[in-house]
Coordinates of C-alpha atoms and ligand atoms in Angstrom, one line a residue:
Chain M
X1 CA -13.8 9.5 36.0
X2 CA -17.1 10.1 35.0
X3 CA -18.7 9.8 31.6
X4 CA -19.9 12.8 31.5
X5 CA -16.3 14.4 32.1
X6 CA -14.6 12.4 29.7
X7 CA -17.3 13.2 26.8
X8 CA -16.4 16.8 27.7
X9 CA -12.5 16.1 27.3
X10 CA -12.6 14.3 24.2
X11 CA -15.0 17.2 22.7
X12 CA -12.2 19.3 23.4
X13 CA -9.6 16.6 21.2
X14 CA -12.3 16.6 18.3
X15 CA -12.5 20.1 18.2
X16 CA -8.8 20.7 18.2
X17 CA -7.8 18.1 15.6
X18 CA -11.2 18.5 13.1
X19 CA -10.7 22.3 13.6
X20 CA -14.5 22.2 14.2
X21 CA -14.8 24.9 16.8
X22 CA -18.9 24.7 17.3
X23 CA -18.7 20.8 17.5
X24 CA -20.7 19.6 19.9
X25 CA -20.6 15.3 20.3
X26 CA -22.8 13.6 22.0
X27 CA -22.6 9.6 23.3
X28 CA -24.7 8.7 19.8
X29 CA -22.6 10.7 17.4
X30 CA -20.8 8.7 14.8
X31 CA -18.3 9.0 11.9
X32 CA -21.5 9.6 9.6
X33 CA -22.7 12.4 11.5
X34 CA -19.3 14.5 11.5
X35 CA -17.7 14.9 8.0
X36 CA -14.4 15.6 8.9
X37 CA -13.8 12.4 10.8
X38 CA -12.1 10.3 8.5
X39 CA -9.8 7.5 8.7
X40 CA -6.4 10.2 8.8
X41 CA -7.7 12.1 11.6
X42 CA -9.0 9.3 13.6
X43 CA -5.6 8.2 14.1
X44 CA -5.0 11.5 15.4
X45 CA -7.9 11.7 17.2
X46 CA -6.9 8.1 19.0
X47 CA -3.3 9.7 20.1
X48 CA -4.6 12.5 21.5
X49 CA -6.5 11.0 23.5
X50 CA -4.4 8.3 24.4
X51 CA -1.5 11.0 25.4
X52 CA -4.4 13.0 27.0
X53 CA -6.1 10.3 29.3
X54 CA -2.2 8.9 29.8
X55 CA -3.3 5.6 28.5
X56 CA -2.8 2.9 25.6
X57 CA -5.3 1.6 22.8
X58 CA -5.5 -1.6 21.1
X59 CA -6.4 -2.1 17.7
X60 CA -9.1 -4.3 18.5
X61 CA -10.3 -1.8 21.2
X62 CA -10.7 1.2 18.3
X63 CA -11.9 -0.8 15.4
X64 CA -14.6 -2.1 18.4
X65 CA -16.4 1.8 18.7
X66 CA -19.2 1.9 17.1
X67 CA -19.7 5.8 18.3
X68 CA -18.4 8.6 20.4
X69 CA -20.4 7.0 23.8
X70 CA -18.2 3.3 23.1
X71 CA -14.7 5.6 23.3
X72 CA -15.7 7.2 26.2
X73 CA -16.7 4.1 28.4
X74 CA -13.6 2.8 26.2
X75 CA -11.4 5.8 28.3
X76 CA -13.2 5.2 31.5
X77 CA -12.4 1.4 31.8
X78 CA -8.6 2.0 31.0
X79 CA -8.1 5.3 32.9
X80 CA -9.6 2.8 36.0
X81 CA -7.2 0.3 35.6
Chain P
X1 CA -19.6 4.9 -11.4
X2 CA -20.2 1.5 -13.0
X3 CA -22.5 -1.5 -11.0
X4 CA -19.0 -3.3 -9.8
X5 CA -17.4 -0.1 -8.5
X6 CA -20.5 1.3 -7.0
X7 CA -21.0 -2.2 -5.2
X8 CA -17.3 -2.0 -3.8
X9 CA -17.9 1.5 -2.4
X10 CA -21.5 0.8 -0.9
X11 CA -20.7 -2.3 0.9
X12 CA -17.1 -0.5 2.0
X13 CA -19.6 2.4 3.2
X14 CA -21.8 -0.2 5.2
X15 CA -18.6 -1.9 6.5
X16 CA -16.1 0.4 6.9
X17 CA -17.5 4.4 7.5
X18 CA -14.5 6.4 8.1
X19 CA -12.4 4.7 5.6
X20 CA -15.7 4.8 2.9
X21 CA -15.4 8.5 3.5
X22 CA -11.4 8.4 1.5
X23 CA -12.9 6.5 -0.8
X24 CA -15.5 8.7 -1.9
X25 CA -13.3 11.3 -2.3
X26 CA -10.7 9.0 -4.3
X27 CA -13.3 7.9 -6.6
X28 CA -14.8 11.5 -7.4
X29 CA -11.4 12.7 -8.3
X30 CA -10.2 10.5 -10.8
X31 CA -11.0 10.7 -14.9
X32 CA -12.8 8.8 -17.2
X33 CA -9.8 7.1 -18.1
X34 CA -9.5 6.0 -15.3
X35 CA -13.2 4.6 -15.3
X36 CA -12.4 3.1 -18.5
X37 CA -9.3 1.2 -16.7
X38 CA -11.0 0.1 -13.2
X39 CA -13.7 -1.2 -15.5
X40 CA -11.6 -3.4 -17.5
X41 CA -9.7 -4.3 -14.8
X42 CA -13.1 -5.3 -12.1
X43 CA -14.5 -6.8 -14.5
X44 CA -11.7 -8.9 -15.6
X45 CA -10.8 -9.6 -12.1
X46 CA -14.9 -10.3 -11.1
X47 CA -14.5 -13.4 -14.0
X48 CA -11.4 -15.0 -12.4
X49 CA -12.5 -14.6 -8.6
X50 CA -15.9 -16.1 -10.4
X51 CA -14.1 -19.1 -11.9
X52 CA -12.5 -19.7 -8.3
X53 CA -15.7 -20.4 -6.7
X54 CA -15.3 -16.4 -5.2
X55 CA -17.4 -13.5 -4.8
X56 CA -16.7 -9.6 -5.4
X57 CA -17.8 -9.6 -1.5
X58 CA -14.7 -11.7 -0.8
X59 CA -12.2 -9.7 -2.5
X60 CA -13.8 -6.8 -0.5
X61 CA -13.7 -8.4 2.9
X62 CA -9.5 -9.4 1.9
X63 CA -9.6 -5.8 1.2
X64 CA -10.7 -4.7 4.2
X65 CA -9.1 -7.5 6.3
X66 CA -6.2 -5.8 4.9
X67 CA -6.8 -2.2 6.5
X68 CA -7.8 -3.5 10.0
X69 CA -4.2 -5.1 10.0
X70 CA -3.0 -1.4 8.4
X71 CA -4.9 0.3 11.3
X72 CA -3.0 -1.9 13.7
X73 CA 0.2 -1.5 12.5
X74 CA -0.4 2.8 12.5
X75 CA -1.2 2.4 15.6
X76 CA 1.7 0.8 16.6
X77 CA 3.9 2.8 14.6
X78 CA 1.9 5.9 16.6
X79 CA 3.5 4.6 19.5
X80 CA 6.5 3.5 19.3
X81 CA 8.1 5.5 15.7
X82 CA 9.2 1.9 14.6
X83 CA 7.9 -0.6 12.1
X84 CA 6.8 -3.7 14.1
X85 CA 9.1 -6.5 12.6
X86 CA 12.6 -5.9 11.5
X87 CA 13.4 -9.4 10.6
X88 CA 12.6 -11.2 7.4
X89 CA 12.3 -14.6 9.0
X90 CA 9.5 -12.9 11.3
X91 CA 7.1 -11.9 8.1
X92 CA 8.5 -14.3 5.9
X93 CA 6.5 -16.9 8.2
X94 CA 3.9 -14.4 9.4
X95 CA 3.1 -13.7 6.3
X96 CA 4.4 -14.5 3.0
X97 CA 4.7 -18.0 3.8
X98 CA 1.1 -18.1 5.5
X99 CA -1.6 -18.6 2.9
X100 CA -4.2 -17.7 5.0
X101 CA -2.6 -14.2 5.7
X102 CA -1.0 -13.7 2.5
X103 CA -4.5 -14.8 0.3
X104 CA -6.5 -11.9 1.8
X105 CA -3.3 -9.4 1.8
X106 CA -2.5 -9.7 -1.8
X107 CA -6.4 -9.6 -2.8
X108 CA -6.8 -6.5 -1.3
X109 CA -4.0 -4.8 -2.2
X110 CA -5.1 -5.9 -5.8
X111 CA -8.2 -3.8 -4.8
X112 CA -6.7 -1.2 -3.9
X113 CA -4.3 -0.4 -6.6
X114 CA -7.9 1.1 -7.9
X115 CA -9.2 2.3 -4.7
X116 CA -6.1 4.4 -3.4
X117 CA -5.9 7.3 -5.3
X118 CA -1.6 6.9 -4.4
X119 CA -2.0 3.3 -5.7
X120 CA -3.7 3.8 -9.1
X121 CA -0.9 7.0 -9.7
X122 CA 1.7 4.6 -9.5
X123 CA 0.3 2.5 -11.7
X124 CA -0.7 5.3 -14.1
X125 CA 2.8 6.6 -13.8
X126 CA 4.2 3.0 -14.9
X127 CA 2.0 2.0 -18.0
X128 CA 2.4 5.8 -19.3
X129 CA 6.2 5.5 -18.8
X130 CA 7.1 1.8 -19.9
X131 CA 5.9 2.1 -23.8
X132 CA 9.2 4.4 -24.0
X133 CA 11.3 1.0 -23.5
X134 CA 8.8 -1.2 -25.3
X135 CA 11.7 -2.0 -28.3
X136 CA 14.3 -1.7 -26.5
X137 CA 13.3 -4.6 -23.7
X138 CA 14.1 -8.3 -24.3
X139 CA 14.6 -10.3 -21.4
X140 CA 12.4 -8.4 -18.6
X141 CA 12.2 -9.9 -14.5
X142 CA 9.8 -8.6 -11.8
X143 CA 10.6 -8.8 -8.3
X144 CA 8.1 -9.7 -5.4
X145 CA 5.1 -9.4 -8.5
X146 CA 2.5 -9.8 -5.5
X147 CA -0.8 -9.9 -7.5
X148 CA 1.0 -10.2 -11.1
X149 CA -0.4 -6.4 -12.1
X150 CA 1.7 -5.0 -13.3
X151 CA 3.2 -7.5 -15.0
X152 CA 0.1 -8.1 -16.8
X153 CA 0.4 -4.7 -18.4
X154 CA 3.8 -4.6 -19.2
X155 CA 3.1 -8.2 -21.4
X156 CA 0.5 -5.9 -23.0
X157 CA 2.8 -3.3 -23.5
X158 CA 6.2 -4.4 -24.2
X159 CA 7.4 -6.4 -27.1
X160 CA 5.7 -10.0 -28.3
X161 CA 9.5 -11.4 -28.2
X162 CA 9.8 -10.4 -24.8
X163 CA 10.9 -12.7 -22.0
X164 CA 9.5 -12.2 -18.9
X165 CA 10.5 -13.8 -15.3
X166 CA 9.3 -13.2 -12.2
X167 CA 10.8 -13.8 -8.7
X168 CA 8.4 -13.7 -5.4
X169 CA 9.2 -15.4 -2.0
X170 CA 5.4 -16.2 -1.6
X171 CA 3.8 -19.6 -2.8
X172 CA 0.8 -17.8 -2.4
X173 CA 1.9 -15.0 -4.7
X174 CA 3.4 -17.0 -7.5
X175 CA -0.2 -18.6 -7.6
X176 CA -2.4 -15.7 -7.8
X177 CA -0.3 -13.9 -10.3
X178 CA 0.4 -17.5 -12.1
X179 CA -3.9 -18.0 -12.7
X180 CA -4.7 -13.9 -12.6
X181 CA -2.5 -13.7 -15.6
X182 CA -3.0 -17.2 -17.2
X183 CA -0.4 -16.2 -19.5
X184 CA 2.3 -19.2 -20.5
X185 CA 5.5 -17.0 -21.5
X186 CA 6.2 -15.8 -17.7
X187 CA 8.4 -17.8 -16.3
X188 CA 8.0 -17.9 -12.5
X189 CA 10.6 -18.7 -9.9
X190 CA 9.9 -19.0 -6.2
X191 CA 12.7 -17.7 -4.1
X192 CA 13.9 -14.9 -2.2
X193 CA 15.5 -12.3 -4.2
X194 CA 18.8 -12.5 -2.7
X195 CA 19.6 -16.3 -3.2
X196 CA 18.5 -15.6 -7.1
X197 CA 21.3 -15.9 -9.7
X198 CA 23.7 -13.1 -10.2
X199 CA 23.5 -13.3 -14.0
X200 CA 23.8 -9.9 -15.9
X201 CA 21.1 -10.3 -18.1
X202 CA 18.2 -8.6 -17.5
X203 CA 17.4 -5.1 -19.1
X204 CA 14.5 -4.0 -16.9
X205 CA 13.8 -5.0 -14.2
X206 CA 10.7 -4.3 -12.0
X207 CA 10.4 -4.1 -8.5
X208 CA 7.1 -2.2 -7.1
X209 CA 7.2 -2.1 -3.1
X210 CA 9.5 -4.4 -2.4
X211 CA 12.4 -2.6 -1.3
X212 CA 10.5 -1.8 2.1
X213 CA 10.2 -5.6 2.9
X214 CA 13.6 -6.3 3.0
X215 CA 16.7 -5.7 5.9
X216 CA 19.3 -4.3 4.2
X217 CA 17.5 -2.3 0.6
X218 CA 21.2 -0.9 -0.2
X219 CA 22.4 -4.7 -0.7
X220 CA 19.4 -5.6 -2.8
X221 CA 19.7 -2.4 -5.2
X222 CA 23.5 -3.4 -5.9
X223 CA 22.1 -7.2 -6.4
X224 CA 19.8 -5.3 -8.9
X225 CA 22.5 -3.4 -10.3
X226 CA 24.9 -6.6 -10.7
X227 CA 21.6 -8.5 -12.7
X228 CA 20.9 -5.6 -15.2
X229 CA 22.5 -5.0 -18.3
X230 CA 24.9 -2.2 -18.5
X231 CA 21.9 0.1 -20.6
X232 CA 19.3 -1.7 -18.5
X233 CA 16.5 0.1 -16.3
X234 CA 15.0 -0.6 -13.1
X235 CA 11.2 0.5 -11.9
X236 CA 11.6 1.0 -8.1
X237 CA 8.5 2.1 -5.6
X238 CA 8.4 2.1 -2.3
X239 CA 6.8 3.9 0.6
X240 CA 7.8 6.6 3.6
X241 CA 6.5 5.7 6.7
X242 CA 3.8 3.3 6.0
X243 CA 3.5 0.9 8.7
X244 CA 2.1 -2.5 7.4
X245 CA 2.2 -6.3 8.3
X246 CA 5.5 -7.0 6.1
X247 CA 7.2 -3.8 6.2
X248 CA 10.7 -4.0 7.9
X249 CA 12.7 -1.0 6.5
X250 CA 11.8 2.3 7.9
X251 CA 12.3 5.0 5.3
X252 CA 11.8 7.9 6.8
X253 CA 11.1 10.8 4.0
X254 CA 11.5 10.8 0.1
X255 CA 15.8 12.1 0.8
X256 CA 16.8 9.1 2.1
X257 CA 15.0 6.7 -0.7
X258 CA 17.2 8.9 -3.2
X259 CA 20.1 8.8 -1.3
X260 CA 20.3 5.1 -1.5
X261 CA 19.5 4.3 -5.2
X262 CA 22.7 6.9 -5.5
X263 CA 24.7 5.0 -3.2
X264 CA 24.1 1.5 -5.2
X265 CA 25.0 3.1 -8.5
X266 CA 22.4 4.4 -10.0
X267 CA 21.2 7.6 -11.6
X268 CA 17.4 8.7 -11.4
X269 CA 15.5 9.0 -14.9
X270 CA 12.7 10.1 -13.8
X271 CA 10.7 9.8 -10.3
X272 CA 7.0 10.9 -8.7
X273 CA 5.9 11.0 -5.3
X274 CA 2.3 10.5 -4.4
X275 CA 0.7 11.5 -1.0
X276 CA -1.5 8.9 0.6
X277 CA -3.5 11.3 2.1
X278 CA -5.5 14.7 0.8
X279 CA -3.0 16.7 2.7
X280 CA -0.2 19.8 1.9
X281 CA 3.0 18.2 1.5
X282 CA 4.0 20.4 4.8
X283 CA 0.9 18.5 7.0
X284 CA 2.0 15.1 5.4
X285 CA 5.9 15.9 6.9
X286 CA 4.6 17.1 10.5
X287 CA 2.1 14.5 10.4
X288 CA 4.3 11.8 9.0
X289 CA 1.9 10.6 6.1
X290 CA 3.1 8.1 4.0
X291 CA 4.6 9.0 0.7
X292 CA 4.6 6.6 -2.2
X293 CA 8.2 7.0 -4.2
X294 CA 8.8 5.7 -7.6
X295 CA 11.4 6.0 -10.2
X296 CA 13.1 5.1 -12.6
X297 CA 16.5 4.5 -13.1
X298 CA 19.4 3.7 -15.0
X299 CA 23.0 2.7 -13.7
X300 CA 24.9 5.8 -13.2
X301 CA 28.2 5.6 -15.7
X302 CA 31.5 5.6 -13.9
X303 CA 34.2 7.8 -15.2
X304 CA 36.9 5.1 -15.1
X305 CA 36.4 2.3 -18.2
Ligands
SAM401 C1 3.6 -5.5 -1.3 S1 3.8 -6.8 -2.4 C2 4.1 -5.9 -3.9 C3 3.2 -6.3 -5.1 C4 3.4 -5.5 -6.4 N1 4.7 -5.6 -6.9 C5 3.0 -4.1 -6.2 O1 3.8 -3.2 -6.5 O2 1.9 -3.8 -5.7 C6 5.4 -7.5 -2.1 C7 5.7 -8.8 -2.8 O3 7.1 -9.0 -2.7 C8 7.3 -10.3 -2.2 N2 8.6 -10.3 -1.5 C9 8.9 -9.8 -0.3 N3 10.2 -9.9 0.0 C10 10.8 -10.6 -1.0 C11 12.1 -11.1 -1.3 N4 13.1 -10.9 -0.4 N5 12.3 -11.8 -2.4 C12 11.3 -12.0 -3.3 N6 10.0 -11.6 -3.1 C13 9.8 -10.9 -2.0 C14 6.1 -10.7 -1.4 O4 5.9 -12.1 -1.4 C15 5.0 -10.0 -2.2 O5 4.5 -10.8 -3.2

């Protein structure tokens, strides 16, 4: 899958769970730059797209992001394997 | 905000973003008593992790060690609707019986009983509450004290004549509450609260999230009930769904928790539930939040004498 596609798909999941509907992420953005991403719906965030991309997360994975462009090279790798 | 709870929150900000963001909100919602109490209690606790050759930054990297393996553990729980152990032998040597694992656990969780908004309402619930008993209590045990907190207030609180025991399964436990406190009348006991004596003695008797950590909770509240005297009370918390390193018993929502203390005999005093999130009690069901129980209680009188 491309990057670009997956930044696109997990827009959609942000959107959906922060009820943000003008959100628009880019590969920088970062918990600092979006208000409503806190540590509750991160979580959520993580299962959606885990159940979304039909793939599984480990803790060491997640707490490795440092922004939005890490969980989508993050999908990319696991959706490949 | 004073210097030591400002620190806490900027170096949690630089570490830790998302969670920094809970924090925030935690710490711009509570009172100025509670100010007055976080003070007293950092800078109390600032002096002993001094005199231990520790820094501030310590206690906040234990605190944070603490959520990464909370994080893990939700994720897990995400997955698969189950705590990860179910065994006591499993996080007895895991983690009680690890002092590595169980240092960093009970440091944080010391932070955090001012940190977590849930945390410092359970603890505001019990110092309000235990003056009620303070003439009534004589001979007083904690179970699983952890950090020795609350314990530390209820010397404070209850009568000077007061005996006080605690029972913890963790070397590591019995030695942070042992020098936190540095207070000669507790008497401390390591063992697991099931092999401890079946004496009826004890007329209250503490236990603050331990209930969770065991296999069988029904069997320990009727040990409980068998140690207290017949007008004793017990302090019980314990939480819903909160996955966590040493957590083997799954409660599922606040009904069942009641349900049980009825089934070993009891009757509920009083009781509180505190969200662990900023959510409507309706998101916290569908999303499963944690919910942090805590009563107390009183054994329920039988009709037959
Ligand atoms: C989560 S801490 C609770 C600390 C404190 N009471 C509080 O409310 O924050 C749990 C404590 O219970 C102890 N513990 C767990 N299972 C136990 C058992 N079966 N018998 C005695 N202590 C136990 C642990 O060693 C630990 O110190």
């Amino acid at each position: 899958m491309e990057l670009n596609d997956i930044l696109q798909q997990l827009n959609e999941i942000f959107k959906d769970i922060l009820d943000l509907d003008t959100l628009v992420l880019t590969p920088e953005t970062t918990a600092r730059d979006v208000e409503e991403w806190d540590s509750l719906s991160h979580i959520q965030i993580i299962v959606a797209a885990e159940k979304h991309f039909k793939i599984r997360l480990t803790a060491q994975e997640i707490q490795a992001l440092e922004n939005v462009g890490d969980m989508c090279k993050l999908v990319q790798k696991k959706s490949a394997q | 905000m004073n210097n030591l709870i400002q620190h806490i929150f900027e170096k949690i900000e630089e570490l830790s973003p998302i969670h920094a963001k809970k924090l925030k909100k935690n710490l711009a919602g509570f009172d100025d008593l509670y100010y007055e109490r976080a003070n007293a209690f950092l800078h109390k606790y600032n002096q002993f992790l001094m005199k231990n050759d520790k820094t501030m930054d310590y206690a906040i990297d234990c605190y944070l060690k603490m959520n990464a393996d909370m994080l893990a553990e939700t994720i897990d729980f995400a997955h698969t609707g189950k705590y990860s152990s179910s065994k006591f032998e499993e996080v007895n040597k895991r983690v009680y019986a690890n002092p590595e694992t169980m240092a960093y656990y009970m440091h944080g969780l010391l932070l955090s009983q001012f940190l977590w908004k849930h945390h410092y309402q359970v603890y505001d619930y019990y110092i309000n509450t235990l003056p009620t008993y303070a003439t009534q209590v004589k001979n007083y045990l904690e179970i699983g004290a952890g950090h020795g907190l609350f314990i530390s207030k209820a010397i404070e609180i209850l009568d000077p004549q007061t005996r006080f025991t605690v029972v913890d399964v963790s070397p590591t436990s019995i030695d942070l509450a042992k020098n936190f406190i540095e207070e000669g009348r507790i008497h401390f006991i390591l063992s697991d609260i099931l092999d401890f004596s079946e004496e009826s003695c004890y007329d209250f008797v503490s236990m603050g999230e331990v209930l969770e950590h065991v296999e069988e909770p029904l069997q320990l509240l009727e040990k409980i009930r068998i140690m207290l005297t017949p007008e004793g009370t017990v302090f019980v918390t314990t939480p819903t769904n909160a996955p966590s390193i040493d957590h083997i018993y799954l409660f599922r929502n606040v009904k069942e928790i009641q349900a049980l203390i009825h089934e070993a005999g009891f009757e509920i005093v009083s009781e509180q539930h505190f969200l662990t999130e900023d959510v409507s009690l309706e998101r916290a069901e569908k999303l499963n939040v944690s919910i942090m129980y805590g009563a107390f209680l009183k054994k329920r009188k039988t009709n037959i004498s």
